[in-house]
């Protein structure tokens, strides 16, 4: 990383910081607007200059982001450092639950392999389902959340689930294209797609915000689905956060 200006410590322009971290300039500006990361210094002409202290804060923001926290939650934690311990304890509980589910998955997979090595052959659907669970959201949600999703699936019916499965990737892909084009998040097309994506999310989750946050954490950590032809990266999820902030204001 190359700093510019200042004798006491290196300073980074917003462009230099974006290139060094892989974030977009728009994302850094959004962090500034939210008060998450404001440049410690300004040039006489008003241009942002980030300090070493600002870099440390950005590291904290990205670390908390990796835990699946929303930008609003990150702001609360940074404003009250004592709250960080509660966040880490809650995250550890989630990891313990995830580890328990992975242990169960490992046991099921081992049983299937033993069956394959024996004289009995499992149904192909059973085998593929077990393998598929290795890379799906099942590793992230709790048993209680899965029960809610099962109830929602029953309520939607086969036809409703089919329509939902067909529409949500189209809406998500549209938002990805908006993000790649760097369209303003208050653009009417962006707002329509954002609103529809969350309407579909409510249909799928029954409006449970905890399940929705789990799904977003899954997308952040796994950057999927590749097979749909697009990837949910950090820049896209930050873009979606900004679009949601505008949607809530309206």
Short mmCIF file of C-alpha atoms in Angstrom, two decimals:
data_model
loop_
_atom_site.label_atom_id
_atom_site.label_comp_id
_atom_site.label_asym_id
_atom_site.label_seq_id
_atom_site.Cartn_x
_atom_site.Cartn_y
_atom_site.Cartn_z
CA UNK A 1 0.00 0.00 0.00
CA UNK A 2 1.41 3.35 -0.94
CA UNK A 3 0.62 6.33 1.25
CA UNK A 4 0.69 9.89 0.05
CA UNK A 5 1.28 13.16 1.84
CA UNK A 6 2.04 13.96 5.45
CA UNK A 7 5.36 13.67 7.28
CA UNK A 8 4.07 12.20 10.55
CA UNK A 9 2.15 9.33 8.99
CA UNK A 10 1.14 8.13 5.54
CA UNK A 11 -2.18 9.31 4.17
CA UNK A 12 -4.34 7.58 1.59
CA UNK A 13 -6.71 9.12 -0.91
CA UNK A 14 -10.08 7.42 -1.32
CA UNK A 15 -8.94 6.01 -4.68
CA UNK A 16 -5.71 4.62 -3.25
CA UNK A 17 -7.56 3.06 -0.33
CA UNK A 18 -10.13 1.51 -2.67
CA UNK A 19 -7.41 -0.04 -4.84
CA UNK A 20 -5.51 -1.35 -1.82
CA UNK A 21 -8.52 -2.96 -0.15
CA UNK A 22 -10.48 -4.13 -3.19
CA UNK A 23 -13.49 -2.04 -2.17
CA UNK A 24 -15.14 0.46 -4.47
CA UNK A 25 -14.92 4.21 -4.03
CA UNK A 26 -18.72 4.24 -3.80
CA UNK A 27 -18.59 1.78 -0.88
CA UNK A 28 -16.08 3.95 0.99
CA UNK A 29 -18.23 7.01 0.37
CA UNK A 30 -21.21 5.08 1.73
CA UNK A 31 -19.27 4.18 4.88
CA UNK A 32 -18.50 7.89 5.23
CA UNK A 33 -22.17 8.86 4.84
CA UNK A 34 -23.16 6.35 7.54
CA UNK A 35 -20.45 7.63 9.87
CA UNK A 36 -18.75 4.23 9.88
CA UNK A 37 -15.50 5.40 8.33
CA UNK A 38 -14.80 9.09 7.96
CA UNK A 39 -11.45 10.31 6.70
CA UNK A 40 -9.30 11.63 9.53
CA UNK A 41 -7.98 14.46 7.42
CA UNK A 42 -8.92 16.59 4.43
CA UNK A 43 -6.84 18.50 1.94
CA UNK A 44 -7.33 22.23 1.52
CA UNK A 45 -9.54 21.48 -1.47
CA UNK A 46 -11.68 19.15 0.65
CA UNK A 47 -10.46 15.78 -0.62
CA UNK A 48 -10.50 12.87 1.85
CA UNK A 49 -7.24 11.59 3.27
CA UNK A 50 -7.33 8.42 5.37
CA UNK A 51 -4.91 7.89 8.25
CA UNK A 52 -3.45 4.78 9.90
CA UNK A 53 -6.20 5.06 12.52
CA UNK A 54 -8.80 5.04 9.75
CA UNK A 55 -7.24 1.88 8.30
CA UNK A 56 -7.52 0.16 11.67
CA UNK A 57 -11.19 1.10 11.84
CA UNK A 58 -11.75 -0.19 8.30
CA UNK A 59 -10.16 -3.49 9.36
CA UNK A 60 -12.66 -3.69 12.24
CA UNK A 61 -15.56 -2.97 9.88
CA UNK A 62 -14.48 -5.72 7.46
CA UNK A 63 -13.92 -8.17 10.31
CA UNK A 64 -17.41 -7.57 11.69
CA UNK A 65 -18.79 -7.78 8.14
CA UNK A 66 -17.30 -11.26 7.86
CA UNK A 67 -19.32 -12.23 10.92
CA UNK A 68 -22.44 -11.50 8.87
CA UNK A 69 -23.33 -8.25 10.60
CA UNK A 70 -25.24 -5.52 8.80
CA UNK A 71 -23.71 -2.06 8.50
CA UNK A 72 -26.22 -0.74 11.02
CA UNK A 73 -25.19 -3.40 13.55
CA UNK A 74 -21.53 -2.64 12.91
CA UNK A 75 -22.18 1.03 13.63
CA UNK A 76 -23.77 0.13 16.97
CA UNK A 77 -20.84 -2.07 17.95
CA UNK A 78 -18.21 0.49 17.00
CA UNK A 79 -20.09 3.15 18.97
CA UNK A 80 -20.08 0.89 22.04
CA UNK A 81 -16.96 -1.33 22.14
CA UNK A 82 -18.37 -3.20 25.15
CA UNK A 83 -21.06 -4.57 22.85
CA UNK A 84 -18.41 -6.36 20.80
CA UNK A 85 -18.09 -9.10 23.42
CA UNK A 86 -21.83 -9.83 23.21
CA UNK A 87 -21.56 -10.02 19.44
CA UNK A 88 -18.64 -12.45 19.60
CA UNK A 89 -20.41 -14.63 22.19
CA UNK A 90 -23.50 -14.79 19.98
CA UNK A 91 -21.36 -15.60 16.96
CA UNK A 92 -19.58 -18.36 18.89
CA UNK A 93 -22.98 -19.86 19.75
CA UNK A 94 -23.84 -19.84 16.05
CA UNK A 95 -20.55 -21.54 15.22
CA UNK A 96 -21.24 -24.20 17.87
CA UNK A 97 -24.63 -24.87 16.29
CA UNK A 98 -23.03 -25.01 12.86
CA UNK A 99 -20.37 -27.44 14.13
CA UNK A 100 -23.10 -29.67 15.56
CA UNK A 101 -24.90 -29.74 12.21
CA UNK A 102 -21.63 -30.50 10.42
CA UNK A 103 -21.00 -33.41 12.80
CA UNK A 104 -24.44 -34.78 11.96
CA UNK A 105 -23.77 -34.28 8.25
CA UNK A 106 -20.44 -36.08 8.53
CA UNK A 107 -22.15 -39.00 10.25
CA UNK A 108 -24.86 -39.22 7.57
CA UNK A 109 -22.28 -39.04 4.78
CA UNK A 110 -20.13 -41.74 6.41
CA UNK A 111 -23.19 -43.99 6.66
CA UNK A 112 -23.98 -43.45 2.98
CA UNK A 113 -20.41 -44.30 2.01
CA UNK A 114 -20.57 -47.48 4.10
CA UNK A 115 -23.81 -48.37 2.37
CA UNK A 116 -22.21 -47.78 -1.03
CA UNK A 117 -19.33 -50.07 -0.08
CA UNK A 118 -21.78 -52.75 1.04
CA UNK A 119 -24.38 -54.72 -0.84
CA UNK A 120 -27.18 -52.15 -0.35
CA UNK A 121 -27.39 -49.11 -2.59
CA UNK A 122 -29.20 -45.95 -1.43
CA UNK A 123 -31.64 -44.12 -3.65
CA UNK A 124 -29.83 -41.61 -5.85
CA UNK A 125 -32.01 -38.79 -4.51
CA UNK A 126 -31.03 -39.58 -0.92
CA UNK A 127 -27.36 -39.69 -1.83
CA UNK A 128 -27.40 -36.43 -3.78
CA UNK A 129 -29.37 -34.66 -1.05
CA UNK A 130 -26.77 -35.60 1.54
CA UNK A 131 -23.94 -34.41 -0.69
CA UNK A 132 -25.77 -31.20 -1.52
CA UNK A 133 -26.07 -30.29 2.15
CA UNK A 134 -22.31 -29.88 2.25
CA UNK A 135 -22.58 -26.60 0.33
CA UNK A 136 -26.04 -25.28 1.14
CA UNK A 137 -27.57 -22.94 3.66
CA UNK A 138 -28.53 -25.97 5.79
CA UNK A 139 -25.15 -25.56 7.50
CA UNK A 140 -26.14 -22.09 8.71
CA UNK A 141 -29.75 -22.25 9.86
CA UNK A 142 -30.94 -23.66 13.18
CA UNK A 143 -33.41 -26.51 13.53
CA UNK A 144 -36.08 -24.00 14.59
CA UNK A 145 -35.43 -21.87 11.51
CA UNK A 146 -35.56 -24.96 9.31
CA UNK A 147 -38.96 -25.80 10.80
CA UNK A 148 -40.20 -22.31 9.86
CA UNK A 149 -38.90 -22.73 6.32
CA UNK A 150 -40.57 -26.14 6.04
CA UNK A 151 -43.88 -24.63 7.15
CA UNK A 152 -43.52 -21.83 4.60
CA UNK A 153 -42.73 -24.35 1.87
CA UNK A 154 -45.88 -26.32 2.72
CA UNK A 155 -47.95 -23.13 2.76
CA UNK A 156 -46.66 -22.03 -0.65
CA UNK A 157 -47.34 -25.39 -2.25
CA UNK A 158 -45.44 -26.96 -5.13
CA UNK A 159 -46.56 -24.37 -7.68
CA UNK A 160 -45.78 -21.44 -5.40
CA UNK A 161 -42.31 -22.78 -4.67
CA UNK A 162 -41.70 -23.27 -8.37
CA UNK A 163 -42.63 -19.67 -9.14
CA UNK A 164 -40.50 -18.39 -6.25
CA UNK A 165 -37.49 -20.44 -7.35
CA UNK A 166 -37.87 -19.08 -10.87
CA UNK A 167 -38.29 -15.41 -9.97
CA UNK A 168 -35.78 -14.68 -7.22
CA UNK A 169 -32.61 -15.43 -9.26
CA UNK A 170 -33.92 -13.18 -12.04
CA UNK A 171 -34.49 -10.31 -9.60
CA UNK A 172 -31.12 -10.89 -7.93
CA UNK A 173 -29.34 -11.00 -11.30
CA UNK A 174 -30.99 -7.70 -12.23
CA UNK A 175 -29.60 -6.12 -9.04
CA UNK A 176 -26.15 -7.56 -9.75
CA UNK A 177 -26.22 -5.90 -13.17
CA UNK A 178 -27.23 -2.59 -11.57
CA UNK A 179 -24.30 -2.96 -9.16
CA UNK A 180 -21.84 -3.77 -11.94
CA UNK A 181 -23.08 -0.73 -13.87
CA UNK A 182 -22.64 1.37 -10.72
CA UNK A 183 -26.20 2.65 -11.03
CA UNK A 184 -27.32 4.98 -8.20
CA UNK A 185 -29.09 3.06 -5.45
CA UNK A 186 -32.00 5.50 -5.55
CA UNK A 187 -32.62 4.73 -9.22
CA UNK A 188 -36.29 3.66 -9.62
CA UNK A 189 -35.26 0.40 -11.30
CA UNK A 190 -32.86 -0.44 -8.48
CA UNK A 191 -35.51 0.34 -5.89
CA UNK A 192 -38.16 -1.79 -7.62
CA UNK A 193 -35.79 -4.75 -7.80
CA UNK A 194 -34.69 -4.30 -4.17
CA UNK A 195 -38.26 -4.12 -2.94
CA UNK A 196 -39.23 -7.20 -4.93
CA UNK A 197 -36.23 -9.17 -3.71
CA UNK A 198 -37.21 -8.56 -0.09
CA UNK A 199 -40.87 -9.32 -0.85
CA UNK A 200 -39.74 -12.69 -2.18
CA UNK A 201 -37.53 -13.11 0.88
CA UNK A 202 -40.54 -12.52 3.13
CA UNK A 203 -42.50 -15.15 1.21
CA UNK A 204 -39.69 -17.64 1.69
CA UNK A 205 -38.93 -16.86 5.35
CA UNK A 206 -42.38 -15.92 6.58
CA UNK A 207 -41.05 -12.45 7.36
CA UNK A 208 -38.60 -13.78 9.98
CA UNK A 209 -35.74 -11.21 10.10
CA UNK A 210 -33.37 -13.65 11.83
CA UNK A 211 -33.66 -16.14 8.96
CA UNK A 212 -33.14 -13.38 6.42
CA UNK A 213 -29.96 -12.25 8.20
CA UNK A 214 -28.75 -15.85 8.25
CA UNK A 215 -29.31 -16.10 4.51
CA UNK A 216 -27.36 -12.88 3.93
CA UNK A 217 -24.52 -14.15 6.13
CA UNK A 218 -24.47 -17.35 4.08
CA UNK A 219 -24.21 -15.34 0.87
CA UNK A 220 -21.41 -13.16 2.28
CA UNK A 221 -19.34 -16.11 3.42
CA UNK A 222 -19.94 -18.45 0.50
CA UNK A 223 -20.29 -15.97 -2.42
CA UNK A 224 -22.81 -18.16 -4.23
CA UNK A 225 -24.68 -19.26 -6.32
CA UNK A 226 -22.18 -19.63 -9.15
CA UNK A 227 -24.47 -22.01 -11.04
CA UNK A 228 -27.01 -19.21 -11.50
CA UNK A 229 -24.50 -17.21 -13.49
CA UNK A 230 -23.72 -14.58 -10.86
CA UNK A 231 -21.87 -14.24 -7.58
CA UNK A 232 -22.83 -12.32 -4.45
CA UNK A 233 -19.56 -10.59 -3.55
CA UNK A 234 -18.86 -7.99 -0.88
CA UNK A 235 -19.33 -5.09 -3.27
CA UNK A 236 -22.76 -6.35 -4.26
CA UNK A 237 -23.87 -6.89 -0.68
CA UNK A 238 -22.69 -3.40 0.25
CA UNK A 239 -24.61 -2.10 -2.77
CA UNK A 240 -27.69 -3.98 -1.56
CA UNK A 241 -27.26 -2.46 1.91
CA UNK A 242 -27.26 1.02 0.40
CA UNK A 243 -30.32 0.25 -1.71
CA UNK A 244 -32.12 -1.08 1.38
CA UNK A 245 -31.27 2.08 3.32
CA UNK A 246 -32.95 4.17 0.61
CA UNK A 247 -35.91 1.79 0.50
CA UNK A 248 -36.46 2.09 4.26
CA UNK A 249 -36.37 5.89 4.07
CA UNK A 250 -39.08 5.85 1.41
#
